[in-house]
Amino acid sequence: MGIDSQPLWLTFKLAGITSILLLVIALPIAYWLVFGKFKGRGVVEALIGMPLVLPPSVIGFYLLLAFSPSHWFGAWIEEWLGLRLVFSFPGLVIASILYSLPFMVYPIRAGLQSLPVSLREASYTLGKNEWQTFVQVLLPNCKPAILTAFVLTFAHTVGEFGVVLMIGGNIPGVTKVASVAVYNEVEALNYPAANEYAMVLFAVTFIILLLVYSINNRLLRVRQPA
Amino acid sequence: MEVDFSLAKGHMMALTGPSGAGKTTLLRLIAGLIHPENGRITFNAERWLDSASRVHLPAQKRHIGFVFQDYALFPHMTVHKNLLFALAQNQSAEIVDDLLEATGLSQLADRRPAQLSGGQQQRVALARALVRKPELLLMDEPFAALDPEMRLQLQDLLLKLHRQHNFSIILVTHDIGEIFRLADQVAIMETGKITQFGTPSQVYVADAEPQGLSVYGEVLTCERQGEMLAVNAWIDGKIRRFMIPANLESDMQPGVTFTLNYTANNAEIRIIDH
């Protein structure tokens, strides 16, 4: 292959780390949205859904402001964790987590909502607390939803462009991911290289989605009553 | 909802009444799955609920078993694992095997709920609810979805387990036969209130005027046997055979429809149609 593979590697590293961290963050959020007793659920849901409708550049712009060392948040992170979030890989991860939040939260929330109430209640009457019920009863019965959420998040992060460009820029090996590399090659009129990056992204994401849907179909078929 | 009743230990109470009367809600209140605005529930001198002093024992800590109308079996676990899941901490797993045996499920222990018939799923739900040795078993229309034969089998099973373990039972049902077969007490609920409470005979029979019995049938065959006639008739979907005086021979010909009225001091056959 004639192209530098680093942007591809960076893309999948970013997508993998983002998806794993986001899964950990999204599970309690989804549980809380479905079963929590609180007011203002609508506000929280709307905020989580914002990345679906806002231009990535808007999110990227505000994150750029917040992450910058002249802003209190950026200054605080830099002071306490020694991390500079603008134009850095950790910054990209945080931005990706925020940007892909609905892709992880919504499918898991839908999966939890689709379970019969009696499953949870049966577990309670069998002496199990909320945590045991969540881990041993609810999650195993949401496997297809969790798989879908994970893969959608992964694929969505692979496809990120605007947010990355705004807060990450284009630093080789640090923030230059494949989607940005495609853009650069096209700007340089280097179409064959752009094509190679694009093809790899296309093929990999297609195979991932194909795998997920076939696994999900099988899982759903097992759950059908005999 | 406004409900006030008490149930003697080890008794079985049927809860019945029209849909929407609040039977399931009452069951869920007793289980601690929902919280009432005001109320008090005590069980063996243990306070489960007392809204006045803000006592609300969670479902996990009430000594109950709950059999849900949809059985609520965990689809991702085998029958065996469904029962193991119910074990309390430090509880020996011996009871799981005992219950599988008692409910005739030992052969099916490695199946998943989706691979079981309705009656088998019902047995799993019942067995699972008994793993923690509850003192009160709450059952929400447990046998409603089963065919009559399976229903009788499971009622027998419930009676057997009830005799062995002597837990109290509150059972929501619409089936009068089931109430008489199983229940020591019956409560009839209407729009959130218990309107009648007592033994099944007190509630259903005591006030009723004796009206006798009247059946409707069609003669299939009629043959003379000495001074009597042996009639085979189609009554209530079955062929019944009975004897009547020979002087009715001219009336009771095949194809004739009749009613047979029976009261304390009289039996009478009335011909409807030749």
PDB file of N, CA, C and O in Angstrom, chain A residues 116-119 121-130 132-133 136-137 140-141 222-226, chain B residues 28 31 33 59-60 64 66 68 70 72-77 82 85-88 114-115 128-129 132:
ATOM      1  N   PRO A 116     -39.851  -6.935  29.487  1.00  0.00           N
ATOM      2  CA  PRO A 116     -41.056  -6.903  30.304  1.00  0.00           C
ATOM      3  C   PRO A 116     -40.734  -6.459  31.729  1.00  0.00           C
ATOM      4  O   PRO A 116     -39.711  -6.856  32.283  1.00  0.00           O
ATOM      5  N   VAL A 117     -41.608  -5.627  32.287  1.00  0.00           N
ATOM      6  CA  VAL A 117     -41.413  -5.135  33.656  1.00  0.00           C
ATOM      7  C   VAL A 117     -41.278  -6.307  34.631  1.00  0.00           C
ATOM      8  O   VAL A 117     -40.543  -6.244  35.614  1.00  0.00           O
ATOM      9  N   SER A 118     -42.011  -7.387  34.327  1.00  0.00           N
ATOM     10  CA  SER A 118     -42.057  -8.500  35.279  1.00  0.00           C
ATOM     11  C   SER A 118     -40.687  -9.152  35.473  1.00  0.00           C
ATOM     12  O   SER A 118     -40.430  -9.730  36.520  1.00  0.00           O
ATOM     13  N   LEU A 119     -39.777  -9.063  34.485  1.00  0.00           N
ATOM     14  CA  LEU A 119     -38.438  -9.645  34.667  1.00  0.00           C
ATOM     15  C   LEU A 119     -37.730  -8.992  35.844  1.00  0.00           C
ATOM     16  O   LEU A 119     -37.152  -9.652  36.701  1.00  0.00           O
ATOM     17  N   GLU A 121     -39.136  -7.200  38.234  1.00  0.00           N
ATOM     18  CA  GLU A 121     -39.884  -7.411  39.475  1.00  0.00           C
ATOM     19  C   GLU A 121     -39.687  -8.838  39.994  1.00  0.00           C
ATOM     20  O   GLU A 121     -39.593  -9.060  41.205  1.00  0.00           O
ATOM     21  N   ALA A 122     -39.619  -9.799  39.074  1.00  0.00           N
ATOM     22  CA  ALA A 122     -39.388 -11.182  39.500  1.00  0.00           C
ATOM     23  C   ALA A 122     -38.057 -11.262  40.238  1.00  0.00           C
ATOM     24  O   ALA A 122     -37.947 -11.891  41.289  1.00  0.00           O
ATOM     25  N   SER A 123     -37.043 -10.592  39.707  1.00  0.00           N
ATOM     26  CA  SER A 123     -35.733 -10.607  40.336  1.00  0.00           C
ATOM     27  C   SER A 123     -35.796  -9.984  41.732  1.00  0.00           C
ATOM     28  O   SER A 123     -35.191 -10.505  42.673  1.00  0.00           O
ATOM     29  N   TYR A 124     -36.546  -8.893  41.871  1.00  0.00           N
ATOM     30  CA  TYR A 124     -36.686  -8.262  43.193  1.00  0.00           C
ATOM     31  C   TYR A 124     -37.372  -9.215  44.170  1.00  0.00           C
ATOM     32  O   TYR A 124     -36.950  -9.343  45.317  1.00  0.00           O
ATOM     33  N   THR A 125     -38.450  -9.879  43.706  1.00  0.00           N
ATOM     34  CA  THR A 125     -39.158 -10.769  44.633  1.00  0.00           C
ATOM     35  C   THR A 125     -38.309 -11.999  44.954  1.00  0.00           C
ATOM     36  O   THR A 125     -38.601 -12.722  45.895  1.00  0.00           O
ATOM     37  N   LEU A 126     -37.267 -12.247  44.169  1.00  0.00           N
ATOM     38  CA  LEU A 126     -36.360 -13.350  44.478  1.00  0.00           C
ATOM     39  C   LEU A 126     -35.177 -12.845  45.316  1.00  0.00           C
ATOM     40  O   LEU A 126     -34.138 -13.506  45.412  1.00  0.00           O
ATOM     41  N   GLY A 127     -35.331 -11.653  45.878  1.00  0.00           N
ATOM     42  CA  GLY A 127     -34.365 -11.160  46.849  1.00  0.00           C
ATOM     43  C   GLY A 127     -33.157 -10.454  46.260  1.00  0.00           C
ATOM     44  O   GLY A 127     -32.216 -10.148  46.966  1.00  0.00           O
ATOM     45  N   LYS A 128     -33.168 -10.214  44.955  1.00  0.00           N
ATOM     46  CA  LYS A 128     -31.990  -9.598  44.339  1.00  0.00           C
ATOM     47  C   LYS A 128     -32.142  -8.082  44.294  1.00  0.00           C
ATOM     48  O   LYS A 128     -33.224  -7.569  44.029  1.00  0.00           O
ATOM     49  N   ASN A 129     -31.023  -7.363  44.554  1.00  0.00           N
ATOM     50  CA  ASN A 129     -31.086  -5.908  44.568  1.00  0.00           C
ATOM     51  C   ASN A 129     -30.971  -5.355  43.144  1.00  0.00           C
ATOM     52  O   ASN A 129     -30.842  -6.100  42.176  1.00  0.00           O
ATOM     53  N   GLU A 130     -31.022  -4.014  43.050  1.00  0.00           N
ATOM     54  CA  GLU A 130     -31.041  -3.382  41.730  1.00  0.00           C
ATOM     55  C   GLU A 130     -29.799  -3.721  40.907  1.00  0.00           C
ATOM     56  O   GLU A 130     -29.879  -3.976  39.712  1.00  0.00           O
ATOM     57  N   GLN A 132     -27.701  -6.369  41.200  1.00  0.00           N
ATOM     58  CA  GLN A 132     -27.708  -7.776  40.760  1.00  0.00           C
ATOM     59  C   GLN A 132     -28.704  -7.969  39.613  1.00  0.00           C
ATOM     60  O   GLN A 132     -28.435  -8.689  38.659  1.00  0.00           O
ATOM     61  N   THR A 133     -29.847  -7.306  39.736  1.00  0.00           N
ATOM     62  CA  THR A 133     -30.874  -7.422  38.707  1.00  0.00           C
ATOM     63  C   THR A 133     -30.376  -6.864  37.377  1.00  0.00           C
ATOM     64  O   THR A 133     -30.564  -7.460  36.320  1.00  0.00           O
ATOM     65  N   GLN A 136     -27.314  -9.258  36.166  1.00  0.00           N
ATOM     66  CA  GLN A 136     -27.581 -10.676  35.894  1.00  0.00           C
ATOM     67  C   GLN A 136     -28.849 -10.932  35.087  1.00  0.00           C
ATOM     68  O   GLN A 136     -28.993 -11.986  34.478  1.00  0.00           O
ATOM     69  N   VAL A 137     -29.778  -9.985  35.115  1.00  0.00           N
ATOM     70  CA  VAL A 137     -31.050 -10.221  34.412  1.00  0.00           C
ATOM     71  C   VAL A 137     -31.223  -9.278  33.222  1.00  0.00           C
ATOM     72  O   VAL A 137     -31.454  -9.715  32.098  1.00  0.00           O
ATOM     73  N   PRO A 140     -27.988  -9.212  30.267  1.00  0.00           N
ATOM     74  CA  PRO A 140     -27.897 -10.370  29.361  1.00  0.00           C
ATOM     75  C   PRO A 140     -29.059 -10.439  28.375  1.00  0.00           C
ATOM     76  O   PRO A 140     -28.919 -10.981  27.290  1.00  0.00           O
ATOM     77  N   ASN A 141     -30.200  -9.854  28.742  1.00  0.00           N
ATOM     78  CA  ASN A 141     -31.341  -9.884  27.835  1.00  0.00           C
ATOM     79  C   ASN A 141     -31.361  -8.692  26.885  1.00  0.00           C
ATOM     80  O   ASN A 141     -32.288  -8.547  26.099  1.00  0.00           O
ATOM     81  N   VAL A 222     -32.890 -16.775  18.415  1.00  0.00           N
ATOM     82  CA  VAL A 222     -32.826 -17.667  19.576  1.00  0.00           C
ATOM     83  C   VAL A 222     -33.869 -17.280  20.606  1.00  0.00           C
ATOM     84  O   VAL A 222     -34.443 -18.111  21.284  1.00  0.00           O
ATOM     85  N   ARG A 223     -34.130 -15.966  20.686  1.00  0.00           N
ATOM     86  CA  ARG A 223     -35.064 -15.507  21.710  1.00  0.00           C
ATOM     87  C   ARG A 223     -36.522 -15.745  21.338  1.00  0.00           C
ATOM     88  O   ARG A 223     -37.401 -15.616  22.168  1.00  0.00           O
ATOM     89  N   GLN A 224     -36.776 -16.039  20.056  1.00  0.00           N
ATOM     90  CA  GLN A 224     -38.164 -16.342  19.681  1.00  0.00           C
ATOM     91  C   GLN A 224     -38.607 -17.622  20.380  1.00  0.00           C
ATOM     92  O   GLN A 224     -37.867 -18.581  20.435  1.00  0.00           O
ATOM     93  N   PRO A 225     -39.834 -17.653  20.883  1.00  0.00           N
ATOM     94  CA  PRO A 225     -40.333 -18.897  21.507  1.00  0.00           C
ATOM     95  C   PRO A 225     -40.384 -20.023  20.481  1.00  0.00           C
ATOM     96  O   PRO A 225     -40.609 -19.775  19.298  1.00  0.00           O
ATOM     97  N   ALA A 226     -40.138 -21.227  20.968  1.00  0.00           N
ATOM     98  CA  ALA A 226     -40.142 -22.384  20.080  1.00  0.00           C
ATOM     99  C   ALA A 226     -41.549 -22.642  19.563  1.00  0.00           C
ATOM    100  O   ALA A 226     -42.526 -22.342  20.217  1.00  0.00           O
TER     101      ALA A 226
ATOM    102  N   ARG B  28     -49.426  -6.588  43.977  1.00  0.00           N
ATOM    103  CA  ARG B  28     -48.138  -5.884  43.857  1.00  0.00           C
ATOM    104  C   ARG B  28     -47.853  -5.009  45.076  1.00  0.00           C
ATOM    105  O   ARG B  28     -46.708  -4.830  45.477  1.00  0.00           O
ATOM    106  N   ALA B  31     -46.632  -7.328  47.689  1.00  0.00           N
ATOM    107  CA  ALA B  31     -45.274  -7.767  47.370  1.00  0.00           C
ATOM    108  C   ALA B  31     -44.246  -6.665  47.607  1.00  0.00           C
ATOM    109  O   ALA B  31     -43.050  -6.931  47.688  1.00  0.00           O
ATOM    110  N   LEU B  33     -43.887  -4.155  45.410  1.00  0.00           N
ATOM    111  CA  LEU B  33     -43.421  -3.702  44.094  1.00  0.00           C
ATOM    112  C   LEU B  33     -43.931  -2.308  43.775  1.00  0.00           C
ATOM    113  O   LEU B  33     -43.375  -1.617  42.935  1.00  0.00           O
ATOM    114  N   ALA B  59     -39.346  -5.166  48.520  1.00  0.00           N
ATOM    115  CA  ALA B  59     -39.807  -6.494  48.091  1.00  0.00           C
ATOM    116  C   ALA B  59     -38.797  -7.573  48.465  1.00  0.00           C
ATOM    117  O   ALA B  59     -39.180  -8.689  48.844  1.00  0.00           O
ATOM    118  N   GLN B  60     -37.513  -7.231  48.363  1.00  0.00           N
ATOM    119  CA  GLN B  60     -36.465  -8.221  48.616  1.00  0.00           C
ATOM    120  C   GLN B  60     -36.532  -8.791  50.034  1.00  0.00           C
ATOM    121  O   GLN B  60     -36.081  -9.894  50.282  1.00  0.00           O
ATOM    122  N   ILE B  64     -41.792 -13.401  50.533  1.00  0.00           N
ATOM    123  CA  ILE B  64     -42.823 -13.765  49.576  1.00  0.00           C
ATOM    124  C   ILE B  64     -42.253 -14.521  48.390  1.00  0.00           C
ATOM    125  O   ILE B  64     -41.060 -14.463  48.098  1.00  0.00           O
ATOM    126  N   PHE B  66     -43.533 -14.789  44.278  1.00  0.00           N
ATOM    127  CA  PHE B  66     -44.501 -14.160  43.367  1.00  0.00           C
ATOM    128  C   PHE B  66     -44.512 -14.936  42.064  1.00  0.00           C
ATOM    129  O   PHE B  66     -43.465 -15.125  41.444  1.00  0.00           O
ATOM    130  N   PHE B  68     -45.834 -14.606  38.437  1.00  0.00           N
ATOM    131  CA  PHE B  68     -46.385 -13.581  37.560  1.00  0.00           C
ATOM    132  C   PHE B  68     -47.281 -14.198  36.493  1.00  0.00           C
ATOM    133  O   PHE B  68     -47.104 -15.351  36.109  1.00  0.00           O
ATOM    134  N   ASP B  70     -47.324 -13.580  33.376  1.00  0.00           N
ATOM    135  CA  ASP B  70     -46.555 -13.982  32.188  1.00  0.00           C
ATOM    136  C   ASP B  70     -45.369 -14.872  32.582  1.00  0.00           C
ATOM    137  O   ASP B  70     -44.464 -15.068  31.795  1.00  0.00           O
ATOM    138  N   ALA B  72     -42.646 -14.592  33.816  1.00  0.00           N
ATOM    139  CA  ALA B  72     -41.413 -13.823  34.052  1.00  0.00           C
ATOM    140  C   ALA B  72     -40.188 -14.701  34.252  1.00  0.00           C
ATOM    141  O   ALA B  72     -39.331 -14.408  35.082  1.00  0.00           O
ATOM    142  N   LEU B  73     -40.092 -15.772  33.491  1.00  0.00           N
ATOM    143  CA  LEU B  73     -38.874 -16.594  33.548  1.00  0.00           C
ATOM    144  C   LEU B  73     -37.759 -15.849  32.834  1.00  0.00           C
ATOM    145  O   LEU B  73     -38.000 -15.120  31.882  1.00  0.00           O
ATOM    146  N   PHE B  74     -36.519 -16.037  33.306  1.00  0.00           N
ATOM    147  CA  PHE B  74     -35.404 -15.345  32.671  1.00  0.00           C
ATOM    148  C   PHE B  74     -35.012 -16.111  31.399  1.00  0.00           C
ATOM    149  O   PHE B  74     -34.556 -17.252  31.477  1.00  0.00           O
ATOM    150  N   PRO B  75     -35.194 -15.480  30.240  1.00  0.00           N
ATOM    151  CA  PRO B  75     -35.045 -16.209  28.976  1.00  0.00           C
ATOM    152  C   PRO B  75     -33.636 -16.712  28.727  1.00  0.00           C
ATOM    153  O   PRO B  75     -33.453 -17.681  27.999  1.00  0.00           O
ATOM    154  N   HIS B  76     -32.622 -16.043  29.316  1.00  0.00           N
ATOM    155  CA  HIS B  76     -31.238 -16.415  29.009  1.00  0.00           C
ATOM    156  C   HIS B  76     -30.722 -17.502  29.936  1.00  0.00           C
ATOM    157  O   HIS B  76     -29.582 -17.918  29.820  1.00  0.00           O
ATOM    158  N   MET B  77     -31.549 -17.946  30.895  1.00  0.00           N
ATOM    159  CA  MET B  77     -31.098 -18.981  31.828  1.00  0.00           C
ATOM    160  C   MET B  77     -31.884 -20.272  31.582  1.00  0.00           C
ATOM    161  O   MET B  77     -33.048 -20.237  31.221  1.00  0.00           O
ATOM    162  N   ASN B  82     -32.579 -20.745  36.401  1.00  0.00           N
ATOM    163  CA  ASN B  82     -33.660 -19.892  36.887  1.00  0.00           C
ATOM    164  C   ASN B  82     -33.911 -20.138  38.369  1.00  0.00           C
ATOM    165  O   ASN B  82     -34.147 -19.216  39.140  1.00  0.00           O
ATOM    166  N   PHE B  85     -30.808 -19.066  40.564  1.00  0.00           N
ATOM    167  CA  PHE B  85     -30.759 -17.609  40.714  1.00  0.00           C
ATOM    168  C   PHE B  85     -31.506 -17.161  41.964  1.00  0.00           C
ATOM    169  O   PHE B  85     -31.147 -16.189  42.614  1.00  0.00           O
ATOM    170  N   ALA B  86     -32.585 -17.907  42.287  1.00  0.00           N
ATOM    171  CA  ALA B  86     -33.455 -17.500  43.390  1.00  0.00           C
ATOM    172  C   ALA B  86     -32.850 -17.806  44.760  1.00  0.00           C
ATOM    173  O   ALA B  86     -33.334 -17.294  45.763  1.00  0.00           O
ATOM    174  N   LEU B  87     -31.809 -18.625  44.810  1.00  0.00           N
ATOM    175  CA  LEU B  87     -31.229 -18.997  46.105  1.00  0.00           C
ATOM    176  C   LEU B  87     -30.765 -17.774  46.881  1.00  0.00           C
ATOM    177  O   LEU B  87     -30.169 -16.864  46.312  1.00  0.00           O
ATOM    178  N   ALA B  88     -31.053 -17.768  48.175  1.00  0.00           N
ATOM    179  CA  ALA B  88     -30.531 -16.703  49.019  1.00  0.00           C
ATOM    180  C   ALA B  88     -29.054 -16.990  49.291  1.00  0.00           C
ATOM    181  O   ALA B  88     -28.595 -18.110  49.078  1.00  0.00           O
ATOM    182  N   ALA B 114     -37.930 -20.779  26.528  1.00  0.00           N
ATOM    183  CA  ALA B 114     -38.574 -20.740  25.210  1.00  0.00           C
ATOM    184  C   ALA B 114     -38.814 -22.140  24.647  1.00  0.00           C
ATOM    185  O   ALA B 114     -39.604 -22.321  23.732  1.00  0.00           O
ATOM    186  N   GLN B 115     -38.111 -23.136  25.201  1.00  0.00           N
ATOM    187  CA  GLN B 115     -38.267 -24.503  24.695  1.00  0.00           C
ATOM    188  C   GLN B 115     -39.308 -25.285  25.488  1.00  0.00           C
ATOM    189  O   GLN B 115     -39.392 -26.496  25.341  1.00  0.00           O
ATOM    190  N   ARG B 128     -39.648 -21.831  41.061  1.00  0.00           N
ATOM    191  CA  ARG B 128     -38.705 -20.746  41.333  1.00  0.00           C
ATOM    192  C   ARG B 128     -39.195 -19.869  42.487  1.00  0.00           C
ATOM    193  O   ARG B 128     -38.398 -19.424  43.316  1.00  0.00           O
ATOM    194  N   ALA B 129     -40.518 -19.652  42.527  1.00  0.00           N
ATOM    195  CA  ALA B 129     -41.071 -18.797  43.580  1.00  0.00           C
ATOM    196  C   ALA B 129     -40.953 -19.452  44.954  1.00  0.00           C
ATOM    197  O   ALA B 129     -41.056 -18.786  45.974  1.00  0.00           O
ATOM    198  N   ARG B 132     -36.944 -19.826  47.839  1.00  0.00           N
ATOM    199  CA  ARG B 132     -36.549 -19.121  49.072  1.00  0.00           C
ATOM    200  C   ARG B 132     -37.442 -19.446  50.258  1.00  0.00           C
ATOM    201  O   ARG B 132     -37.421 -18.749  51.256  1.00  0.00           O
TER     202      ARG B 132
END
